[in-house]
């Protein structure tokens, strides 16, 4: 069983899914998102059993969507329903109609609980590490894993000092990654890649 809190495992599908959602204003379905991720070879086989493989793919996508929903507030609202996934954009100076996350939603609670993924803590970490390697290639790092920054330098890249806690590091990483994601209005692929490398160095 996983002993970690629901948000302490950083799902790397957050970032490629954000790219997909930012590229269009259309409404998505989970299986369409899966197809799009597979086109970019982001989603490899997760289980030899076809039924478990489909379940695990679906779980990771839904988990990433719910994490992303929290991260985007208050600037944007991400509608998360299996058959209606859509990013609502800011309109004019007043913004979009305010929406609140329903933290009591049973579906949300299920997908935010890594215990429901049916894997050991080490299995999940190994899986997500593999995803990061695929994603780093996707964003242009031809030699993922070879660029390992020293802790002090990695913290500096994220704008933190050497006394930063794990929680502060994770929070700052998400904030900076969201800011510099190449598909955001003021994003920058090179800076985003530096953030990814710093986070990878700190999380190992």
PDB file of C-alpha atoms in Angstrom:
ATOM      1  CA  UNK A   1       0.000   0.000   0.000  1.00  0.00           C
ATOM      2  CA  UNK A   2       1.118   3.536  -0.661  1.00  0.00           C
ATOM      3  CA  UNK A   3       1.843   5.582   2.405  1.00  0.00           C
ATOM      4  CA  UNK A   4       2.233   8.861   0.549  1.00  0.00           C
ATOM      5  CA  UNK A   5      -0.364  11.597   0.455  1.00  0.00           C
ATOM      6  CA  UNK A   6      -2.483  11.840  -2.662  1.00  0.00           C
ATOM      7  CA  UNK A   7      -0.602  14.834  -4.107  1.00  0.00           C
ATOM      8  CA  UNK A   8       2.924  13.726  -3.272  1.00  0.00           C
ATOM      9  CA  UNK A   9       3.388  11.699  -6.426  1.00  0.00           C
ATOM     10  CA  UNK A  10       3.828  14.099  -9.307  1.00  0.00           C
ATOM     11  CA  UNK A  11       2.056  12.666 -12.329  1.00  0.00           C
ATOM     12  CA  UNK A  12       4.141  13.470 -15.432  1.00  0.00           C
ATOM     13  CA  UNK A  13       1.083  13.232 -17.668  1.00  0.00           C
ATOM     14  CA  UNK A  14       0.031  16.622 -16.269  1.00  0.00           C
ATOM     15  CA  UNK A  15       2.298  18.444 -18.711  1.00  0.00           C
ATOM     16  CA  UNK A  16       1.577  16.663 -22.018  1.00  0.00           C
ATOM     17  CA  UNK A  17      -2.148  16.799 -21.178  1.00  0.00           C
ATOM     18  CA  UNK A  18      -1.844  20.546 -20.560  1.00  0.00           C
ATOM     19  CA  UNK A  19      -0.238  20.887 -24.019  1.00  0.00           C
ATOM     20  CA  UNK A  20      -3.175  19.078 -25.599  1.00  0.00           C
ATOM     21  CA  UNK A  21      -5.788  21.141 -23.764  1.00  0.00           C
ATOM     22  CA  UNK A  22      -4.004  24.433 -24.475  1.00  0.00           C
ATOM     23  CA  UNK A  23      -3.828  23.637 -28.204  1.00  0.00           C
ATOM     24  CA  UNK A  24      -7.597  23.676 -28.727  1.00  0.00           C
ATOM     25  CA  UNK A  25     -10.805  24.826 -27.114  1.00  0.00           C
ATOM     26  CA  UNK A  26     -12.630  21.653 -27.974  1.00  0.00           C
ATOM     27  CA  UNK A  27     -14.114  19.275 -25.435  1.00  0.00           C
ATOM     28  CA  UNK A  28     -12.213  16.018 -24.943  1.00  0.00           C
ATOM     29  CA  UNK A  29     -13.142  12.523 -23.826  1.00  0.00           C
ATOM     30  CA  UNK A  30     -10.748  10.355 -21.826  1.00  0.00           C
ATOM     31  CA  UNK A  31     -10.242   7.842 -24.634  1.00  0.00           C
ATOM     32  CA  UNK A  32      -9.520  10.670 -27.092  1.00  0.00           C
ATOM     33  CA  UNK A  33      -6.875  12.059 -24.740  1.00  0.00           C
ATOM     34  CA  UNK A  34      -5.390   8.581 -24.493  1.00  0.00           C
ATOM     35  CA  UNK A  35      -5.187   8.312 -28.289  1.00  0.00           C
ATOM     36  CA  UNK A  36      -3.495  11.710 -28.495  1.00  0.00           C
ATOM     37  CA  UNK A  37      -0.939  10.740 -25.845  1.00  0.00           C
ATOM     38  CA  UNK A  38      -0.226   7.477 -27.620  1.00  0.00           C
ATOM     39  CA  UNK A  39       0.489   9.337 -30.866  1.00  0.00           C
ATOM     40  CA  UNK A  40       3.359  11.076 -29.073  1.00  0.00           C
ATOM     41  CA  UNK A  41       4.525   7.762 -27.535  1.00  0.00           C
ATOM     42  CA  UNK A  42       3.930   9.230 -24.069  1.00  0.00           C
ATOM     43  CA  UNK A  43       1.769   6.311 -22.988  1.00  0.00           C
ATOM     44  CA  UNK A  44       3.549   2.959 -23.111  1.00  0.00           C
ATOM     45  CA  UNK A  45       2.048  -0.374 -22.072  1.00  0.00           C
ATOM     46  CA  UNK A  46       1.400  -0.448 -18.335  1.00  0.00           C
ATOM     47  CA  UNK A  47       0.259  -4.031 -17.826  1.00  0.00           C
ATOM     48  CA  UNK A  48       0.364  -7.312 -19.750  1.00  0.00           C
ATOM     49  CA  UNK A  49      -3.326  -7.809 -19.022  1.00  0.00           C
ATOM     50  CA  UNK A  50      -5.258  -5.670 -21.579  1.00  0.00           C
ATOM     51  CA  UNK A  51      -8.029  -4.871 -19.091  1.00  0.00           C
ATOM     52  CA  UNK A  52      -5.589  -3.774 -16.368  1.00  0.00           C
ATOM     53  CA  UNK A  53      -3.558  -1.856 -18.933  1.00  0.00           C
ATOM     54  CA  UNK A  54      -6.640   0.138 -19.962  1.00  0.00           C
ATOM     55  CA  UNK A  55      -7.598   0.737 -16.332  1.00  0.00           C
ATOM     56  CA  UNK A  56      -4.128   2.016 -15.407  1.00  0.00           C
ATOM     57  CA  UNK A  57      -3.975   4.326 -18.424  1.00  0.00           C
ATOM     58  CA  UNK A  58      -7.383   5.724 -17.536  1.00  0.00           C
ATOM     59  CA  UNK A  59      -6.372   6.120 -13.882  1.00  0.00           C
ATOM     60  CA  UNK A  60      -3.227   8.102 -14.715  1.00  0.00           C
ATOM     61  CA  UNK A  61      -5.102  10.401 -17.085  1.00  0.00           C
ATOM     62  CA  UNK A  62      -7.890  11.114 -14.593  1.00  0.00           C
ATOM     63  CA  UNK A  63      -5.386  11.622 -11.761  1.00  0.00           C
ATOM     64  CA  UNK A  64      -3.420  14.091 -13.919  1.00  0.00           C
ATOM     65  CA  UNK A  65      -6.602  15.970 -14.833  1.00  0.00           C
ATOM     66  CA  UNK A  66      -7.661  16.396 -11.214  1.00  0.00           C
ATOM     67  CA  UNK A  67      -4.173  17.558 -10.204  1.00  0.00           C
ATOM     68  CA  UNK A  68      -4.116  19.987 -13.126  1.00  0.00           C
ATOM     69  CA  UNK A  69      -7.556  21.293 -12.172  1.00  0.00           C
ATOM     70  CA  UNK A  70      -6.178  22.494  -8.830  1.00  0.00           C
ATOM     71  CA  UNK A  71      -3.017  23.909 -10.345  1.00  0.00           C
ATOM     72  CA  UNK A  72      -4.811  26.091 -12.908  1.00  0.00           C
ATOM     73  CA  UNK A  73      -7.086  27.891 -10.467  1.00  0.00           C
ATOM     74  CA  UNK A  74      -7.884  30.765 -10.224  1.00  0.00           C
ATOM     75  CA  UNK A  75      -6.800  31.816 -13.734  1.00  0.00           C
ATOM     76  CA  UNK A  76      -8.521  28.948 -15.542  1.00  0.00           C
ATOM     77  CA  UNK A  77     -11.128  26.306 -14.867  1.00  0.00           C
ATOM     78  CA  UNK A  78     -10.688  22.739 -16.070  1.00  0.00           C
ATOM     79  CA  UNK A  79     -13.932  20.842 -16.499  1.00  0.00           C
ATOM     80  CA  UNK A  80     -13.173  17.222 -15.554  1.00  0.00           C
ATOM     81  CA  UNK A  81     -15.742  14.671 -16.570  1.00  0.00           C
ATOM     82  CA  UNK A  82     -14.803  11.491 -18.422  1.00  0.00           C
ATOM     83  CA  UNK A  83     -16.875  12.498 -21.456  1.00  0.00           C
ATOM     84  CA  UNK A  84     -16.439  16.259 -21.140  1.00  0.00           C
ATOM     85  CA  UNK A  85     -12.928  17.538 -20.474  1.00  0.00           C
ATOM     86  CA  UNK A  86     -12.466  21.175 -21.359  1.00  0.00           C
ATOM     87  CA  UNK A  87     -10.270  24.078 -20.364  1.00  0.00           C
ATOM     88  CA  UNK A  88     -12.248  27.281 -19.882  1.00  0.00           C
ATOM     89  CA  UNK A  89     -10.316  30.389 -20.743  1.00  0.00           C
ATOM     90  CA  UNK A  90     -10.349  33.836 -19.168  1.00  0.00           C
ATOM     91  CA  UNK A  91     -12.704  36.150 -21.001  1.00  0.00           C
ATOM     92  CA  UNK A  92     -12.012  39.901 -20.833  1.00  0.00           C
ATOM     93  CA  UNK A  93     -11.141  41.532 -17.541  1.00  0.00           C
ATOM     94  CA  UNK A  94     -13.764  39.830 -15.417  1.00  0.00           C
ATOM     95  CA  UNK A  95     -12.555  36.287 -16.043  1.00  0.00           C
ATOM     96  CA  UNK A  96     -14.702  33.206 -16.427  1.00  0.00           C
ATOM     97  CA  UNK A  97     -17.577  32.249 -14.172  1.00  0.00           C
ATOM     98  CA  UNK A  98     -16.036  31.157 -10.883  1.00  0.00           C
ATOM     99  CA  UNK A  99     -16.085  27.411 -10.272  1.00  0.00           C
ATOM    100  CA  UNK A 100     -15.135  25.554  -7.141  1.00  0.00           C
ATOM    101  CA  UNK A 101     -13.597  22.140  -6.826  1.00  0.00           C
ATOM    102  CA  UNK A 102     -15.870  19.617  -5.183  1.00  0.00           C
ATOM    103  CA  UNK A 103     -13.435  17.871  -2.860  1.00  0.00           C
ATOM    104  CA  UNK A 104     -16.231  15.523  -1.745  1.00  0.00           C
ATOM    105  CA  UNK A 105     -16.776  14.184  -5.250  1.00  0.00           C
ATOM    106  CA  UNK A 106     -16.391  10.367  -4.921  1.00  0.00           C
ATOM    107  CA  UNK A 107     -14.903  10.059  -8.413  1.00  0.00           C
ATOM    108  CA  UNK A 108     -12.315  12.712  -7.665  1.00  0.00           C
ATOM    109  CA  UNK A 109     -11.447  11.097  -4.328  1.00  0.00           C
ATOM    110  CA  UNK A 110     -10.999   7.743  -6.052  1.00  0.00           C
ATOM    111  CA  UNK A 111      -8.615   8.960  -8.743  1.00  0.00           C
ATOM    112  CA  UNK A 112      -6.621  11.111  -6.343  1.00  0.00           C
ATOM    113  CA  UNK A 113      -5.896   8.104  -4.142  1.00  0.00           C
ATOM    114  CA  UNK A 114      -2.847   6.259  -5.499  1.00  0.00           C
ATOM    115  CA  UNK A 115      -3.789   3.183  -3.483  1.00  0.00           C
ATOM    116  CA  UNK A 116      -6.507   2.571  -6.067  1.00  0.00           C
ATOM    117  CA  UNK A 117      -3.889   2.210  -8.770  1.00  0.00           C
ATOM    118  CA  UNK A 118      -3.233  -1.277  -7.339  1.00  0.00           C
ATOM    119  CA  UNK A 119       0.531  -1.081  -7.266  1.00  0.00           C
ATOM    120  CA  UNK A 120       3.250  -0.880  -4.665  1.00  0.00           C
ATOM    121  CA  UNK A 121       4.963   2.398  -3.844  1.00  0.00           C
ATOM    122  CA  UNK A 122       8.140   1.288  -5.636  1.00  0.00           C
ATOM    123  CA  UNK A 123       6.177   0.134  -8.688  1.00  0.00           C
ATOM    124  CA  UNK A 124       4.492   3.517  -9.021  1.00  0.00           C
ATOM    125  CA  UNK A 125       7.755   5.425  -8.627  1.00  0.00           C
ATOM    126  CA  UNK A 126       9.448   3.214 -11.228  1.00  0.00           C
ATOM    127  CA  UNK A 127       6.544   3.706 -13.582  1.00  0.00           C
ATOM    128  CA  UNK A 128       6.542   7.486 -13.224  1.00  0.00           C
ATOM    129  CA  UNK A 129      10.312   7.612 -13.613  1.00  0.00           C
ATOM    130  CA  UNK A 130       9.889   5.810 -16.924  1.00  0.00           C
ATOM    131  CA  UNK A 131       7.246   8.334 -17.969  1.00  0.00           C
ATOM    132  CA  UNK A 132       9.606  11.204 -17.175  1.00  0.00           C
ATOM    133  CA  UNK A 133      12.255   9.722 -19.454  1.00  0.00           C
ATOM    134  CA  UNK A 134       9.739   9.520 -22.296  1.00  0.00           C
ATOM    135  CA  UNK A 135       8.517  13.037 -21.633  1.00  0.00           C
ATOM    136  CA  UNK A 136      11.970  14.542 -21.432  1.00  0.00           C
ATOM    137  CA  UNK A 137      12.619  13.212 -24.927  1.00  0.00           C
ATOM    138  CA  UNK A 138       9.289  14.711 -25.973  1.00  0.00           C
ATOM    139  CA  UNK A 139      10.300  18.218 -24.819  1.00  0.00           C
ATOM    140  CA  UNK A 140      13.657  18.046 -26.559  1.00  0.00           C
ATOM    141  CA  UNK A 141      16.188  16.638 -24.090  1.00  0.00           C
ATOM    142  CA  UNK A 142      18.044  14.053 -26.177  1.00  0.00           C
ATOM    143  CA  UNK A 143      19.850  12.559 -23.207  1.00  0.00           C
ATOM    144  CA  UNK A 144      17.380  12.317 -20.316  1.00  0.00           C
ATOM    145  CA  UNK A 145      18.936  11.288 -17.040  1.00  0.00           C
ATOM    146  CA  UNK A 146      22.394  12.558 -17.955  1.00  0.00           C
ATOM    147  CA  UNK A 147      21.718  16.118 -16.843  1.00  0.00           C
ATOM    148  CA  UNK A 148      21.664  15.767 -13.067  1.00  0.00           C
ATOM    149  CA  UNK A 149      22.109  19.036 -11.255  1.00  0.00           C
ATOM    150  CA  UNK A 150      23.611  19.369  -7.797  1.00  0.00           C
ATOM    151  CA  UNK A 151      20.990  20.009  -5.135  1.00  0.00           C
ATOM    152  CA  UNK A 152      22.059  23.597  -4.469  1.00  0.00           C
ATOM    153  CA  UNK A 153      22.064  24.497  -8.166  1.00  0.00           C
ATOM    154  CA  UNK A 154      18.725  22.759  -8.734  1.00  0.00           C
ATOM    155  CA  UNK A 155      17.169  24.730  -5.876  1.00  0.00           C
ATOM    156  CA  UNK A 156      18.563  27.970  -7.306  1.00  0.00           C
ATOM    157  CA  UNK A 157      16.991  27.183 -10.693  1.00  0.00           C
ATOM    158  CA  UNK A 158      13.623  26.876  -8.938  1.00  0.00           C
ATOM    159  CA  UNK A 159      14.241  30.096  -6.989  1.00  0.00           C
ATOM    160  CA  UNK A 160      14.610  28.376  -3.605  1.00  0.00           C
ATOM    161  CA  UNK A 161      17.283  28.325  -0.905  1.00  0.00           C
ATOM    162  CA  UNK A 162      18.989  25.264   0.549  1.00  0.00           C
ATOM    163  CA  UNK A 163      16.598  25.122   3.516  1.00  0.00           C
ATOM    164  CA  UNK A 164      13.485  24.554   1.383  1.00  0.00           C
ATOM    165  CA  UNK A 165      11.303  21.665   2.558  1.00  0.00           C
ATOM    166  CA  UNK A 166      10.062  18.886   0.270  1.00  0.00           C
ATOM    167  CA  UNK A 167       6.602  20.460   0.296  1.00  0.00           C
ATOM    168  CA  UNK A 168       8.002  23.880  -0.656  1.00  0.00           C
ATOM    169  CA  UNK A 169      10.084  22.329  -3.424  1.00  0.00           C
ATOM    170  CA  UNK A 170       7.085  20.502  -4.895  1.00  0.00           C
ATOM    171  CA  UNK A 171       4.863  23.575  -4.671  1.00  0.00           C
ATOM    172  CA  UNK A 172       7.482  25.820  -6.289  1.00  0.00           C
ATOM    173  CA  UNK A 173       8.202  23.264  -9.023  1.00  0.00           C
ATOM    174  CA  UNK A 174       4.548  23.147 -10.008  1.00  0.00           C
ATOM    175  CA  UNK A 175       4.244  26.923  -9.931  1.00  0.00           C
ATOM    176  CA  UNK A 176       7.323  27.458 -12.107  1.00  0.00           C
ATOM    177  CA  UNK A 177       6.521  24.595 -14.479  1.00  0.00           C
ATOM    178  CA  UNK A 178       3.038  25.986 -15.023  1.00  0.00           C
ATOM    179  CA  UNK A 179       4.447  29.465 -15.624  1.00  0.00           C
ATOM    180  CA  UNK A 180       7.077  28.366 -18.145  1.00  0.00           C
ATOM    181  CA  UNK A 181       5.232  25.512 -19.851  1.00  0.00           C
ATOM    182  CA  UNK A 182       5.854  26.073 -23.596  1.00  0.00           C
ATOM    183  CA  UNK A 183       2.141  26.061 -24.408  1.00  0.00           C
ATOM    184  CA  UNK A 184       1.293  28.796 -21.895  1.00  0.00           C
ATOM    185  CA  UNK A 185       0.947  32.402 -23.165  1.00  0.00           C
ATOM    186  CA  UNK A 186       4.340  33.492 -21.797  1.00  0.00           C
ATOM    187  CA  UNK A 187       5.922  30.049 -21.694  1.00  0.00           C
ATOM    188  CA  UNK A 188       9.429  29.149 -22.796  1.00  0.00           C
ATOM    189  CA  UNK A 189      10.526  25.639 -23.757  1.00  0.00           C
ATOM    190  CA  UNK A 190      14.151  26.114 -22.700  1.00  0.00           C
ATOM    191  CA  UNK A 191      13.262  27.466 -19.249  1.00  0.00           C
ATOM    192  CA  UNK A 192      10.622  24.779 -18.795  1.00  0.00           C
ATOM    193  CA  UNK A 193      13.199  22.102 -19.616  1.00  0.00           C
ATOM    194  CA  UNK A 194      15.560  23.601 -17.017  1.00  0.00           C
ATOM    195  CA  UNK A 195      12.755  23.391 -14.435  1.00  0.00           C
ATOM    196  CA  UNK A 196      12.153  19.742 -15.354  1.00  0.00           C
ATOM    197  CA  UNK A 197      15.847  18.922 -14.969  1.00  0.00           C
ATOM    198  CA  UNK A 198      16.003  20.691 -11.584  1.00  0.00           C
ATOM    199  CA  UNK A 199      12.912  18.858 -10.326  1.00  0.00           C
ATOM    200  CA  UNK A 200      14.212  15.503 -11.550  1.00  0.00           C
ATOM    201  CA  UNK A 201      17.488  16.074  -9.705  1.00  0.00           C
ATOM    202  CA  UNK A 202      15.704  16.996  -6.470  1.00  0.00           C
ATOM    203  CA  UNK A 203      13.125  14.214  -6.489  1.00  0.00           C
ATOM    204  CA  UNK A 204      15.583  11.306  -6.892  1.00  0.00           C
TER     205      UNK A 204
END
